[in-house]
N, CA, C and O atoms as CSV, one atom per row, in Angstrom:
chain,resi,resn,atom,element,x,y,z
A,1,UNK,N,N,-73.245,-49.533,25.878
A,1,UNK,CA,C,-71.637,-48.528,26.014
A,1,UNK,C,C,-71.375,-48.074,24.611
A,1,UNK,O,O,-70.478,-47.232,24.584
A,2,UNK,N,N,-71.875,-48.366,23.437
A,2,UNK,CA,C,-71.655,-47.841,22.398
A,2,UNK,C,C,-73.055,-47.241,21.871
A,2,UNK,O,O,-74.125,-47.850,21.894
A,3,UNK,N,N,-72.815,-45.718,21.315
A,3,UNK,CA,C,-73.635,-45.118,21.098
A,3,UNK,C,C,-73.525,-44.336,19.778
A,3,UNK,O,O,-72.504,-43.660,19.647
A,4,UNK,N,N,-74.374,-44.330,18.840
A,4,UNK,CA,C,-74.348,-43.895,17.618
A,4,UNK,C,C,-75.448,-42.424,17.570
A,4,UNK,O,O,-76.552,-42.571,18.094
A,5,UNK,N,N,-75.221,-41.503,17.148
A,5,UNK,CA,C,-76.287,-40.496,17.071
A,5,UNK,C,C,-76.118,-39.776,15.655
A,5,UNK,O,O,-75.159,-39.058,15.370
A,6,UNK,N,N,-77.141,-40.059,14.844
A,6,UNK,CA,C,-77.241,-39.189,13.342
A,6,UNK,C,C,-77.928,-37.873,13.592
A,6,UNK,O,O,-78.726,-37.501,14.452
A,7,UNK,N,N,-77.277,-37.210,12.414
A,7,UNK,CA,C,-78.168,-36.102,12.737
A,7,UNK,C,C,-78.051,-35.315,11.051
A,7,UNK,O,O,-77.067,-35.578,10.359
A,8,UNK,N,N,-78.824,-34.644,10.680
A,8,UNK,CA,C,-78.466,-33.861,9.335
A,8,UNK,C,C,-79.812,-34.168,8.570
A,8,UNK,O,O,-80.010,-33.507,7.550
A,9,UNK,N,N,-80.694,-35.032,8.922
A,9,UNK,CA,C,-81.914,-35.215,7.741
A,9,UNK,C,C,-83.014,-34.288,7.764
A,9,UNK,O,O,-83.359,-33.627,8.743
A,10,UNK,N,N,-83.506,-34.281,6.703
A,10,UNK,CA,C,-84.746,-33.331,6.761
A,10,UNK,C,C,-85.606,-33.625,5.487
A,10,UNK,O,O,-85.563,-34.615,4.756
A,11,UNK,N,N,-86.367,-32.555,5.412
A,11,UNK,CA,C,-87.042,-32.538,4.128
A,11,UNK,C,C,-86.327,-31.649,2.821
A,11,UNK,O,O,-85.804,-30.576,3.123
A,12,UNK,N,N,-86.306,-31.991,1.690
A,12,UNK,CA,C,-85.586,-31.255,0.366
A,12,UNK,C,C,-86.286,-31.594,-0.546
A,12,UNK,O,O,-87.237,-32.327,-0.277
A,13,UNK,N,N,-86.078,-31.217,-1.811
A,13,UNK,CA,C,-86.772,-31.337,-2.846
A,13,UNK,C,C,-85.826,-32.363,-3.971
A,13,UNK,O,O,-84.639,-32.642,-3.803
A,14,UNK,N,N,-86.391,-32.665,-4.732
A,14,UNK,CA,C,-85.689,-33.472,-5.879
A,14,UNK,C,C,-84.525,-32.738,-6.422
A,14,UNK,O,O,-84.765,-31.635,-6.912
A,15,UNK,N,N,-83.112,-33.230,-6.417
A,15,UNK,CA,C,-82.063,-32.581,-7.034
A,15,UNK,C,C,-81.253,-31.762,-5.808
A,15,UNK,O,O,-80.127,-31.295,-5.976
A,16,UNK,N,N,-81.860,-31.679,-4.790
A,16,UNK,CA,C,-81.220,-31.473,-3.622
A,16,UNK,C,C,-80.044,-32.143,-3.069
A,16,UNK,O,O,-79.850,-33.324,-3.354
A,17,UNK,N,N,-79.137,-31.423,-2.207
A,17,UNK,CA,C,-78.186,-32.204,-1.325
A,17,UNK,C,C,-78.218,-31.990,0.181
A,17,UNK,O,O,-78.553,-30.989,0.814
A,18,UNK,N,N,-77.798,-33.146,0.587
A,18,UNK,CA,C,-77.967,-33.242,1.963
A,18,UNK,C,C,-76.946,-33.881,2.688
A,18,UNK,O,O,-76.528,-34.917,2.170
A,19,UNK,N,N,-76.407,-33.516,3.813
A,19,UNK,CA,C,-75.190,-33.939,4.575
A,19,UNK,C,C,-75.455,-34.386,5.960
A,19,UNK,O,O,-75.666,-33.581,6.867
A,20,UNK,N,N,-75.443,-35.730,6.132
A,20,UNK,CA,C,-75.765,-36.451,7.447
A,20,UNK,C,C,-74.492,-36.930,8.116
A,20,UNK,O,O,-73.428,-37.148,7.535
A,21,UNK,N,N,-74.734,-37.066,9.405
A,21,UNK,CA,C,-73.619,-37.075,10.393
A,21,UNK,C,C,-73.810,-37.924,11.455
A,21,UNK,O,O,-74.829,-37.877,12.144
A,22,UNK,N,N,-72.734,-38.848,11.678
A,22,UNK,CA,C,-72.824,-39.881,12.866
A,22,UNK,C,C,-71.939,-39.671,13.883
A,22,UNK,O,O,-70.821,-40.150,13.691
A,23,UNK,N,N,-72.149,-38.989,15.093
A,23,UNK,CA,C,-71.082,-39.174,16.114
A,23,UNK,C,C,-70.994,-40.180,16.772
A,23,UNK,O,O,-72.132,-40.360,17.206
A,24,UNK,N,N,-70.075,-41.305,17.282
A,24,UNK,CA,C,-70.185,-42.398,17.623
A,24,UNK,C,C,-69.376,-42.072,18.960
A,24,UNK,O,O,-68.397,-41.338,18.833
A,25,UNK,N,N,-69.720,-42.587,20.328
A,25,UNK,CA,C,-69.019,-42.712,21.663
A,25,UNK,C,C,-68.890,-44.459,22.257
A,25,UNK,O,O,-69.389,-45.479,21.780
A,26,UNK,N,N,-68.229,-44.313,23.172
A,26,UNK,CA,C,-68.081,-45.424,23.817
A,26,UNK,C,C,-67.406,-46.625,22.908
A,26,UNK,O,O,-67.838,-47.765,23.078
A,27,UNK,N,N,-66.528,-46.432,22.104
A,27,UNK,CA,C,-65.545,-47.095,21.320
A,27,UNK,C,C,-64.338,-46.622,20.952
A,27,UNK,O,O,-64.145,-45.408,21.016
A,28,UNK,N,N,-63.524,-47.318,20.593
A,28,UNK,CA,C,-62.324,-46.624,19.646
A,28,UNK,C,C,-62.560,-46.376,18.461
A,28,UNK,O,O,-62.449,-47.345,17.710
A,29,UNK,N,N,-62.883,-45.314,17.959
A,29,UNK,CA,C,-63.601,-44.983,16.641
A,29,UNK,C,C,-62.909,-45.475,15.586
A,29,UNK,O,O,-63.460,-46.266,14.820
A,30,UNK,N,N,-61.600,-45.074,15.400
A,30,UNK,CA,C,-60.817,-45.448,14.360
A,30,UNK,C,C,-60.207,-47.093,14.421
A,30,UNK,O,O,-59.193,-47.328,13.762
A,31,UNK,N,N,-60.656,-47.880,14.983
A,31,UNK,CA,C,-60.648,-49.409,14.992
A,31,UNK,C,C,-61.800,-49.948,14.423
A,31,UNK,O,O,-61.976,-51.165,14.483
A,32,UNK,N,N,-62.727,-49.114,13.803
A,32,UNK,CA,C,-64.108,-49.884,13.481
A,32,UNK,C,C,-64.455,-49.317,12.047
A,32,UNK,O,O,-64.310,-48.121,11.791
A,33,UNK,N,N,-64.943,-50.277,11.081
A,33,UNK,CA,C,-65.564,-50.109,9.828
A,33,UNK,C,C,-66.784,-49.333,10.043
A,33,UNK,O,O,-67.017,-49.354,11.251
A,34,UNK,N,N,-67.639,-48.679,9.432
A,34,UNK,CA,C,-68.733,-47.536,9.691
A,34,UNK,C,C,-69.574,-47.870,8.443
A,34,UNK,O,O,-68.976,-48.084,7.389
A,35,UNK,N,N,-70.604,-47.915,8.477
A,35,UNK,CA,C,-71.622,-48.181,7.346
A,35,UNK,C,C,-72.942,-46.911,7.711
A,35,UNK,O,O,-73.272,-46.318,8.737
A,36,UNK,N,N,-73.358,-46.904,6.493
A,36,UNK,CA,C,-74.978,-46.249,6.414
A,36,UNK,C,C,-75.806,-47.233,5.891
A,36,UNK,O,O,-75.377,-47.968,5.001
A,37,UNK,N,N,-77.144,-47.367,6.404
A,37,UNK,CA,C,-78.265,-47.909,5.932
A,37,UNK,C,C,-79.387,-47.562,5.859
A,37,UNK,O,O,-79.688,-46.845,6.813
A,38,UNK,N,N,-80.268,-47.748,5.087
A,38,UNK,CA,C,-81.689,-46.775,4.995
A,38,UNK,C,C,-82.621,-47.970,4.943
A,38,UNK,O,O,-82.374,-49.114,4.560
A,39,UNK,N,N,-84.022,-47.325,5.526
A,39,UNK,CA,C,-85.034,-48.082,5.502
A,39,UNK,C,C,-86.069,-47.277,4.988
A,39,UNK,O,O,-86.142,-46.110,5.372
A,40,UNK,N,N,-86.867,-47.717,4.189
A,40,UNK,CA,C,-88.217,-46.972,3.627
A,40,UNK,C,C,-89.129,-47.611,4.414
A,40,UNK,O,O,-88.687,-48.596,5.005
A,41,UNK,N,N,-90.489,-47.283,4.627
A,41,UNK,CA,C,-91.775,-47.683,5.059
A,41,UNK,C,C,-91.986,-48.968,4.367
A,41,UNK,O,O,-91.820,-48.962,3.147
A,42,UNK,N,N,-92.347,-50.141,4.983
A,42,UNK,CA,C,-92.785,-51.158,4.261
A,42,UNK,C,C,-91.568,-52.026,3.522
A,42,UNK,O,O,-91.836,-52.948,2.750
A,43,UNK,N,N,-90.186,-51.629,3.843
A,43,UNK,CA,C,-89.055,-52.296,3.078
A,43,UNK,C,C,-87.965,-52.775,3.920
A,43,UNK,O,O,-87.826,-52.359,5.070
A,44,UNK,N,N,-87.198,-53.622,3.397
A,44,UNK,CA,C,-86.372,-54.225,4.393
A,44,UNK,C,C,-85.038,-53.156,4.668
A,44,UNK,O,O,-84.749,-52.397,3.743
A,45,UNK,N,N,-84.247,-53.101,5.914
A,45,UNK,CA,C,-83.207,-52.106,5.995
A,45,UNK,C,C,-82.343,-52.494,4.818
A,45,UNK,O,O,-82.066,-53.684,4.674
A,46,UNK,N,N,-81.837,-51.477,3.853
A,46,UNK,CA,C,-80.608,-51.813,2.900
A,46,UNK,C,C,-79.555,-51.048,3.086
A,46,UNK,O,O,-79.584,-49.917,3.572
A,47,UNK,N,N,-78.534,-51.674,2.684
A,47,UNK,CA,C,-76.938,-50.888,2.639
A,47,UNK,C,C,-76.890,-49.902,1.690
A,47,UNK,O,O,-77.344,-50.011,0.551
A,48,UNK,N,N,-76.409,-49.052,2.094
A,48,UNK,CA,C,-76.002,-47.916,1.349
A,48,UNK,C,C,-74.650,-47.622,0.798
A,48,UNK,O,O,-74.215,-47.704,-0.351
A,49,UNK,N,N,-74.026,-47.209,2.075
A,49,UNK,CA,C,-72.419,-47.114,1.800
A,49,UNK,C,C,-71.310,-47.851,3.233
A,49,UNK,O,O,-71.781,-48.226,4.306
A,50,UNK,N,N,-70.191,-47.891,2.958
A,50,UNK,CA,C,-69.450,-48.164,3.906
A,50,UNK,C,C,-67.860,-47.641,3.855
A,50,UNK,O,O,-67.284,-47.484,2.778
A,51,UNK,N,N,-67.359,-47.446,4.865
A,51,UNK,CA,C,-65.991,-46.919,4.940
A,51,UNK,C,C,-65.084,-47.401,5.764
A,51,UNK,O,O,-65.359,-47.386,6.964
A,52,UNK,N,N,-63.686,-47.987,5.287
A,52,UNK,CA,C,-62.901,-48.507,6.354
A,52,UNK,C,C,-62.259,-47.722,7.250
A,52,UNK,O,O,-62.286,-46.492,7.232
A,53,UNK,N,N,-61.498,-48.607,8.281
A,53,UNK,CA,C,-61.182,-47.774,9.404
A,53,UNK,C,C,-60.390,-46.585,9.051
A,53,UNK,O,O,-60.758,-45.510,9.526
A,54,UNK,N,N,-59.198,-46.627,8.171
A,54,UNK,CA,C,-58.666,-45.465,7.774
A,54,UNK,C,C,-59.397,-44.622,6.816
A,54,UNK,O,O,-58.803,-43.550,6.698
A,55,UNK,N,N,-60.236,-44.672,6.235
A,55,UNK,CA,C,-61.090,-44.087,5.058
A,55,UNK,C,C,-60.643,-44.223,3.935
A,55,UNK,O,O,-61.198,-43.593,3.035
A,56,UNK,N,N,-59.473,-45.104,3.608
A,56,UNK,CA,C,-59.101,-45.313,2.183
A,56,UNK,C,C,-59.942,-46.045,1.448
A,56,UNK,O,O,-59.743,-45.948,0.237
A,57,UNK,N,N,-60.850,-46.772,1.792
A,57,UNK,CA,C,-61.679,-47.823,0.915
A,57,UNK,C,C,-63.260,-47.398,1.275
A,57,UNK,O,O,-63.705,-47.264,2.415
A,58,UNK,N,N,-63.876,-47.249,0.226
A,58,UNK,CA,C,-65.133,-47.010,0.504
A,58,UNK,C,C,-65.961,-48.272,-0.531
A,58,UNK,O,O,-65.458,-48.943,-1.433
A,59,UNK,N,N,-67.267,-48.282,-0.053
A,59,UNK,CA,C,-68.121,-48.933,-1.020
A,59,UNK,C,C,-69.696,-48.443,-0.874
A,59,UNK,O,O,-70.271,-48.052,0.142
A,60,UNK,N,N,-70.173,-48.582,-2.138
A,60,UNK,CA,C,-71.890,-47.820,-2.283
A,60,UNK,C,C,-72.586,-49.176,-2.725
A,60,UNK,O,O,-72.109,-50.185,-3.245
A,61,UNK,N,N,-74.110,-48.796,-2.272
A,61,UNK,CA,C,-74.891,-49.489,-3.360
A,61,UNK,C,C,-75.261,-49.114,-4.510
A,61,UNK,O,O,-75.490,-47.912,-4.642
A,62,UNK,N,N,-75.432,-50.021,-5.693
A,62,UNK,CA,C,-75.394,-49.455,-6.822
A,62,UNK,C,C,-76.567,-48.375,-7.161
A,62,UNK,O,O,-76.556,-47.750,-8.221
A,63,UNK,N,N,-77.378,-48.240,-6.368
A,63,UNK,CA,C,-78.679,-47.317,-6.463
A,63,UNK,C,C,-77.976,-45.888,-6.003
A,63,UNK,O,O,-78.526,-44.893,-6.474
A,64,UNK,N,N,-76.847,-45.660,-5.154
A,64,UNK,CA,C,-76.526,-43.998,-4.657
A,64,UNK,C,C,-74.887,-43.995,-5.265
A,64,UNK,O,O,-74.303,-42.912,-5.278
A,65,UNK,N,N,-74.300,-45.015,-5.676
A,65,UNK,CA,C,-73.119,-44.817,-6.556
A,65,UNK,C,C,-73.055,-43.728,-7.541
A,65,UNK,O,O,-73.807,-43.549,-8.499
A,66,UNK,N,N,-72.015,-43.005,-7.154
A,66,UNK,CA,C,-72.018,-41.711,-8.232
A,66,UNK,C,C,-72.828,-40.256,-7.675
A,66,UNK,O,O,-72.670,-39.181,-8.252
A,67,UNK,N,N,-73.578,-40.401,-6.645
A,67,UNK,CA,C,-74.318,-39.586,-6.131
A,67,UNK,C,C,-74.136,-39.316,-4.646
A,67,UNK,O,O,-74.311,-38.191,-4.178
A,68,UNK,N,N,-73.796,-40.321,-3.943
A,68,UNK,CA,C,-73.636,-40.355,-2.349
A,68,UNK,C,C,-71.953,-40.443,-1.994
A,68,UNK,O,O,-71.272,-41.082,-2.796
A,69,UNK,N,N,-71.310,-39.853,-0.882
A,69,UNK,CA,C,-70.244,-40.142,-0.869
A,69,UNK,C,C,-70.043,-40.063,0.911
A,69,UNK,O,O,-70.480,-39.226,1.701
A,70,UNK,N,N,-69.306,-41.140,1.120
A,70,UNK,CA,C,-69.231,-41.445,2.640
A,70,UNK,C,C,-67.815,-41.288,3.149
A,70,UNK,O,O,-66.895,-41.730,2.461
A,71,UNK,N,N,-67.558,-40.654,4.373
A,71,UNK,CA,C,-66.026,-40.092,4.756
A,71,UNK,C,C,-66.320,-40.287,5.942
A,71,UNK,O,O,-67.424,-40.601,6.388
A,72,UNK,N,N,-64.954,-40.036,6.732
A,72,UNK,CA,C,-65.017,-40.028,8.267
A,72,UNK,C,C,-63.737,-39.215,8.769
A,72,UNK,O,O,-62.638,-39.130,8.222
A,73,UNK,N,N,-64.144,-38.689,9.860
A,73,UNK,CA,C,-62.981,-37.822,10.701
A,73,UNK,C,C,-62.614,-38.430,11.945
A,73,UNK,O,O,-63.319,-37.978,12.848
A,74,UNK,N,N,-61.663,-39.404,12.404
A,74,UNK,CA,C,-61.416,-39.940,12.860
A,74,UNK,C,C,-61.214,-39.042,14.184
A,74,UNK,O,O,-61.522,-39.544,15.265
A,75,UNK,N,N,-60.658,-37.606,14.126
A,75,UNK,CA,C,-60.438,-37.138,15.329
A,75,UNK,C,C,-61.783,-36.380,16.006
A,75,UNK,O,O,-61.865,-35.725,17.045
A,76,UNK,N,N,-62.637,-36.671,15.168
A,76,UNK,CA,C,-64.247,-36.273,15.758
A,76,UNK,C,C,-65.196,-37.270,15.985
A,76,UNK,O,O,-66.382,-37.079,16.255
A,77,UNK,N,N,-64.524,-38.534,15.844
A,77,UNK,CA,C,-65.415,-39.798,15.923
A,77,UNK,C,C,-66.764,-39.747,15.098
A,77,UNK,O,O,-67.848,-40.146,15.524
A,78,UNK,N,N,-66.563,-39.268,14.017
A,78,UNK,CA,C,-67.868,-38.856,13.115
A,78,UNK,C,C,-67.458,-39.468,11.896
A,78,UNK,O,O,-66.279,-39.640,11.588
A,79,UNK,N,N,-68.950,-39.967,10.845
A,79,UNK,CA,C,-68.938,-40.616,9.640
A,79,UNK,C,C,-69.961,-39.817,9.239
A,79,UNK,O,O,-70.910,-39.494,9.954
A,80,UNK,N,N,-69.743,-39.402,7.801
A,80,UNK,CA,C,-70.521,-38.404,7.136
A,80,UNK,C,C,-71.131,-39.374,5.860
A,80,UNK,O,O,-70.559,-40.385,5.454
A,81,UNK,N,N,-72.363,-38.862,5.344
A,81,UNK,CA,C,-72.783,-39.164,3.986
A,81,UNK,C,C,-73.147,-38.040,3.563
A,81,UNK,O,O,-73.931,-37.362,4.228
A,82,UNK,N,N,-72.639,-37.603,2.337
A,82,UNK,CA,C,-73.226,-36.708,1.414
A,82,UNK,C,C,-73.785,-37.231,0.491
A,82,UNK,O,O,-73.310,-38.093,-0.250
A,83,UNK,N,N,-74.992,-36.694,0.443
A,83,UNK,CA,C,-76.009,-37.265,-0.588
A,83,UNK,C,C,-76.438,-36.011,-1.387
A,83,UNK,O,O,-76.968,-35.022,-0.881
A,84,UNK,N,N,-76.075,-36.211,-3.004
A,84,UNK,CA,C,-76.361,-34.926,-3.842
A,84,UNK,C,C,-77.310,-35.584,-4.826
A,84,UNK,O,O,-77.499,-36.799,-4.782
A,85,UNK,N,N,-77.861,-34.865,-5.640
A,85,UNK,CA,C,-78.780,-35.235,-6.932
A,85,UNK,C,C,-79.817,-35.988,-6.064
A,85,UNK,O,O,-80.108,-37.008,-6.688
A,86,UNK,N,N,-80.455,-35.938,-4.976
A,86,UNK,CA,C,-81.521,-36.653,-4.322
A,86,UNK,C,C,-82.741,-36.828,-5.133
A,86,UNK,O,O,-83.309,-35.954,-5.788
A,87,UNK,N,N,-83.185,-38.486,-4.962
A,87,UNK,CA,C,-84.350,-38.672,-5.505
A,87,UNK,C,C,-85.299,-38.791,-4.614
A,87,UNK,O,O,-84.926,-38.851,-3.443
A,88,UNK,N,N,-86.634,-38.853,-4.876
A,88,UNK,CA,C,-87.813,-39.566,-4.146
A,88,UNK,C,C,-87.679,-40.562,-3.556
A,88,UNK,O,O,-88.009,-40.747,-2.385
A,89,UNK,N,N,-87.057,-41.522,-4.466
A,89,UNK,CA,C,-86.638,-42.902,-4.142
A,89,UNK,C,C,-85.534,-42.704,-2.634
A,89,UNK,O,O,-85.444,-43.591,-1.786
A,90,UNK,N,N,-84.970,-41.715,-2.576
A,90,UNK,CA,C,-83.904,-42.139,-1.377
A,90,UNK,C,C,-84.680,-41.500,-0.359
A,90,UNK,O,O,-84.025,-40.881,0.479
A,91,UNK,N,N,-85.993,-41.507,-0.231
A,91,UNK,CA,C,-86.750,-41.149,0.683
A,91,UNK,C,C,-86.650,-42.358,1.886
A,91,UNK,O,O,-87.167,-43.458,1.690
A,92,UNK,N,N,-86.008,-42.067,3.012
A,92,UNK,CA,C,-86.192,-43.535,4.291
A,92,UNK,C,C,-85.388,-42.694,5.380
A,92,UNK,O,O,-84.906,-41.564,5.308
A,93,UNK,N,N,-85.410,-43.752,6.552
A,93,UNK,CA,C,-85.023,-43.418,7.697
A,93,UNK,C,C,-83.415,-44.018,7.515
A,93,UNK,O,O,-83.155,-45.175,7.184
A,94,UNK,N,N,-82.458,-43.003,7.797
A,94,UNK,CA,C,-80.879,-43.251,7.569
A,94,UNK,C,C,-80.198,-43.835,8.859
A,94,UNK,O,O,-80.260,-43.175,9.896
A,95,UNK,N,N,-79.572,-45.004,8.839
A,95,UNK,CA,C,-79.178,-45.315,9.967
A,95,UNK,C,C,-77.235,-45.458,9.875
A,95,UNK,O,O,-76.535,-45.920,8.974
A,96,UNK,N,N,-76.943,-44.989,10.896
A,96,UNK,CA,C,-75.314,-45.496,11.001
A,96,UNK,C,C,-74.964,-46.559,11.891
A,96,UNK,O,O,-75.543,-46.553,12.977
A,97,UNK,N,N,-74.009,-47.613,11.625
A,97,UNK,CA,C,-73.841,-48.513,12.063
A,97,UNK,C,C,-72.158,-48.884,12.041
A,97,UNK,O,O,-71.480,-48.537,11.073
A,98,UNK,N,N,-71.595,-49.573,13.121
A,98,UNK,CA,C,-70.433,-49.934,13.303
A,98,UNK,C,C,-70.289,-51.737,13.049
A,98,UNK,O,O,-71.041,-52.692,13.244
A,99,UNK,N,N,-69.039,-51.579,12.568
A,99,UNK,CA,C,-68.711,-53.176,12.314
A,99,UNK,C,C,-67.185,-53.419,12.546
A,99,UNK,O,O,-66.256,-52.668,12.251
A,100,UNK,N,N,-67.141,-54.794,13.218
A,100,UNK,CA,C,-65.542,-55.237,13.708
A,100,UNK,C,C,-65.045,-55.863,12.849
A,100,UNK,O,O,-63.874,-56.192,13.043
A,101,UNK,N,N,-65.586,-56.211,11.790
A,101,UNK,CA,C,-65.289,-57.175,10.852
A,101,UNK,C,C,-64.250,-56.796,9.989
A,101,UNK,O,O,-64.246,-55.623,9.615
A,102,UNK,N,N,-63.125,-57.758,9.490
A,102,UNK,CA,C,-62.245,-57.556,8.641
A,102,UNK,C,C,-62.579,-58.195,7.458
A,102,UNK,O,O,-61.583,-58.300,6.743
A,103,UNK,N,N,-63.500,-58.625,7.003
A,103,UNK,CA,C,-64.008,-59.483,5.919
A,103,UNK,C,C,-64.175,-58.390,4.632
A,103,UNK,O,O,-64.348,-57.174,4.713
A,104,UNK,N,N,-64.070,-59.180,3.496
A,104,UNK,CA,C,-64.083,-58.351,2.195
A,104,UNK,C,C,-65.502,-57.888,1.908
A,104,UNK,O,O,-65.725,-57.223,0.896
A,105,UNK,N,N,-66.340,-58.169,2.645
A,105,UNK,CA,C,-67.908,-57.981,2.449
A,105,UNK,C,C,-68.267,-56.886,3.437
A,105,UNK,O,O,-68.385,-57.118,4.640
A,106,UNK,N,N,-68.440,-55.661,2.886
A,106,UNK,CA,C,-68.682,-54.275,3.550
A,106,UNK,C,C,-70.191,-54.261,4.043
A,106,UNK,O,O,-70.298,-53.819,5.187
A,107,UNK,N,N,-71.152,-54.569,3.557
A,107,UNK,CA,C,-72.468,-54.580,3.656
A,107,UNK,C,C,-73.178,-55.812,4.776
A,107,UNK,O,O,-74.352,-56.174,4.702
A,108,UNK,N,N,-72.416,-56.208,5.549
A,108,UNK,CA,C,-73.053,-57.051,6.541
A,108,UNK,C,C,-72.031,-57.292,7.510
A,108,UNK,O,O,-70.913,-57.418,7.010
A,109,UNK,N,N,-72.096,-57.397,8.805
A,109,UNK,CA,C,-71.634,-57.869,9.742
A,109,UNK,C,C,-71.548,-56.328,11.005
A,109,UNK,O,O,-70.586,-56.098,11.737
A,110,UNK,N,N,-72.377,-55.792,10.953
A,110,UNK,CA,C,-72.588,-54.676,11.614
A,110,UNK,C,C,-73.272,-54.990,13.166
A,110,UNK,O,O,-74.256,-55.716,13.304
A,111,UNK,N,N,-72.582,-54.321,14.284
A,111,UNK,CA,C,-73.067,-54.779,15.640
A,111,UNK,C,C,-73.901,-53.703,16.335
A,111,UNK,O,O,-74.638,-54.001,17.275
A,112,UNK,N,N,-73.803,-52.621,15.939
A,112,UNK,CA,C,-74.270,-51.461,16.858
A,112,UNK,C,C,-75.093,-50.467,15.510
A,112,UNK,O,O,-74.618,-50.331,14.382
A,113,UNK,N,N,-76.136,-49.988,15.896
A,113,UNK,CA,C,-76.590,-49.282,15.164
A,113,UNK,C,C,-77.216,-47.899,16.081
A,113,UNK,O,O,-77.505,-47.907,17.278
A,114,UNK,N,N,-77.318,-46.755,15.134
A,114,UNK,CA,C,-78.182,-45.602,15.985
A,114,UNK,C,C,-79.338,-45.806,15.608
A,114,UNK,O,O,-79.745,-46.762,14.947
A,115,UNK,N,N,-80.170,-44.534,16.186
A,115,UNK,CA,C,-81.659,-44.363,15.985
A,115,UNK,C,C,-82.236,-43.863,14.660
A,115,UNK,O,O,-83.429,-43.845,14.360
A,116,UNK,N,N,-81.276,-43.487,13.967
A,116,UNK,CA,C,-81.681,-43.165,12.576
A,116,UNK,C,C,-82.321,-41.633,12.422
A,116,UNK,O,O,-82.911,-41.028,13.317
A,117,UNK,N,N,-82.123,-41.263,11.382
A,117,UNK,CA,C,-82.510,-39.748,10.789
A,117,UNK,C,C,-83.420,-39.885,9.622
A,117,UNK,O,O,-83.336,-40.854,8.868
A,118,UNK,N,N,-84.154,-39.080,9.483
A,118,UNK,CA,C,-85.425,-39.219,8.323
A,118,UNK,C,C,-84.935,-38.112,7.439
A,118,UNK,O,O,-84.619,-36.958,7.727
A,119,UNK,N,N,-84.953,-38.862,6.081
A,119,UNK,CA,C,-84.523,-38.278,4.810
A,119,UNK,C,C,-85.950,-38.197,4.220
A,119,UNK,O,O,-86.750,-39.125,4.338
A,120,UNK,N,N,-86.220,-37.072,3.596
A,120,UNK,CA,C,-87.602,-37.150,2.852
A,120,UNK,C,C,-87.434,-36.175,1.403
A,120,UNK,O,O,-87.324,-34.953,1.506
A,121,UNK,N,N,-87.432,-36.560,0.653
A,121,UNK,CA,C,-87.187,-35.953,-0.783
A,121,UNK,C,C,-88.406,-36.053,-1.672
A,121,UNK,O,O,-88.854,-37.060,-2.220
A,122,UNK,N,N,-88.871,-34.762,-1.709
A,122,UNK,CA,C,-90.101,-34.391,-2.464
A,122,UNK,C,C,-89.695,-34.418,-4.187
A,122,UNK,O,O,-88.556,-34.395,-4.654
A,123,UNK,N,N,-90.852,-34.467,-4.864
A,123,UNK,CA,C,-90.798,-34.310,-6.164
A,123,UNK,C,C,-91.060,-32.840,-6.809
A,123,UNK,O,O,-91.011,-32.684,-8.029
C-alpha cells in the first residue's frame, strides 16, 4: 500500500549540488516522520537525515551536517534532500523512508523504504 519513489540522483563533480525528491503515496503523508538513508557498495545502510511530521525538527548525520538540508512539502506528499558541497564520499544509493515513531531517536524505526536513487560524485 505504501509506495515511495525517489528521483534526482545523478553523476556530479565534487563541490556540486544535487536535490533529491521522494514522492509518497498510500499513506497520510503529514502523519509520518520521514528520513533519508544511503548505502555505498560493500557498506551498511546509514542514516543521513530526518524530518518531523510538521517539518519543524530536523536531524542529520555528522558527516553531512552543514552541507545537506532535508525539507518536506506536505501538500505535495514530498520530502527533499538538498545536497551541497558534494564529496566523493557521498557516493551511494540514497533511500527515502517512512517512520510512524514518536520517539526521540530519528535514525531508527523506519517501516517503509523506496527503491533508491544513485548519487555518484567524481573528484
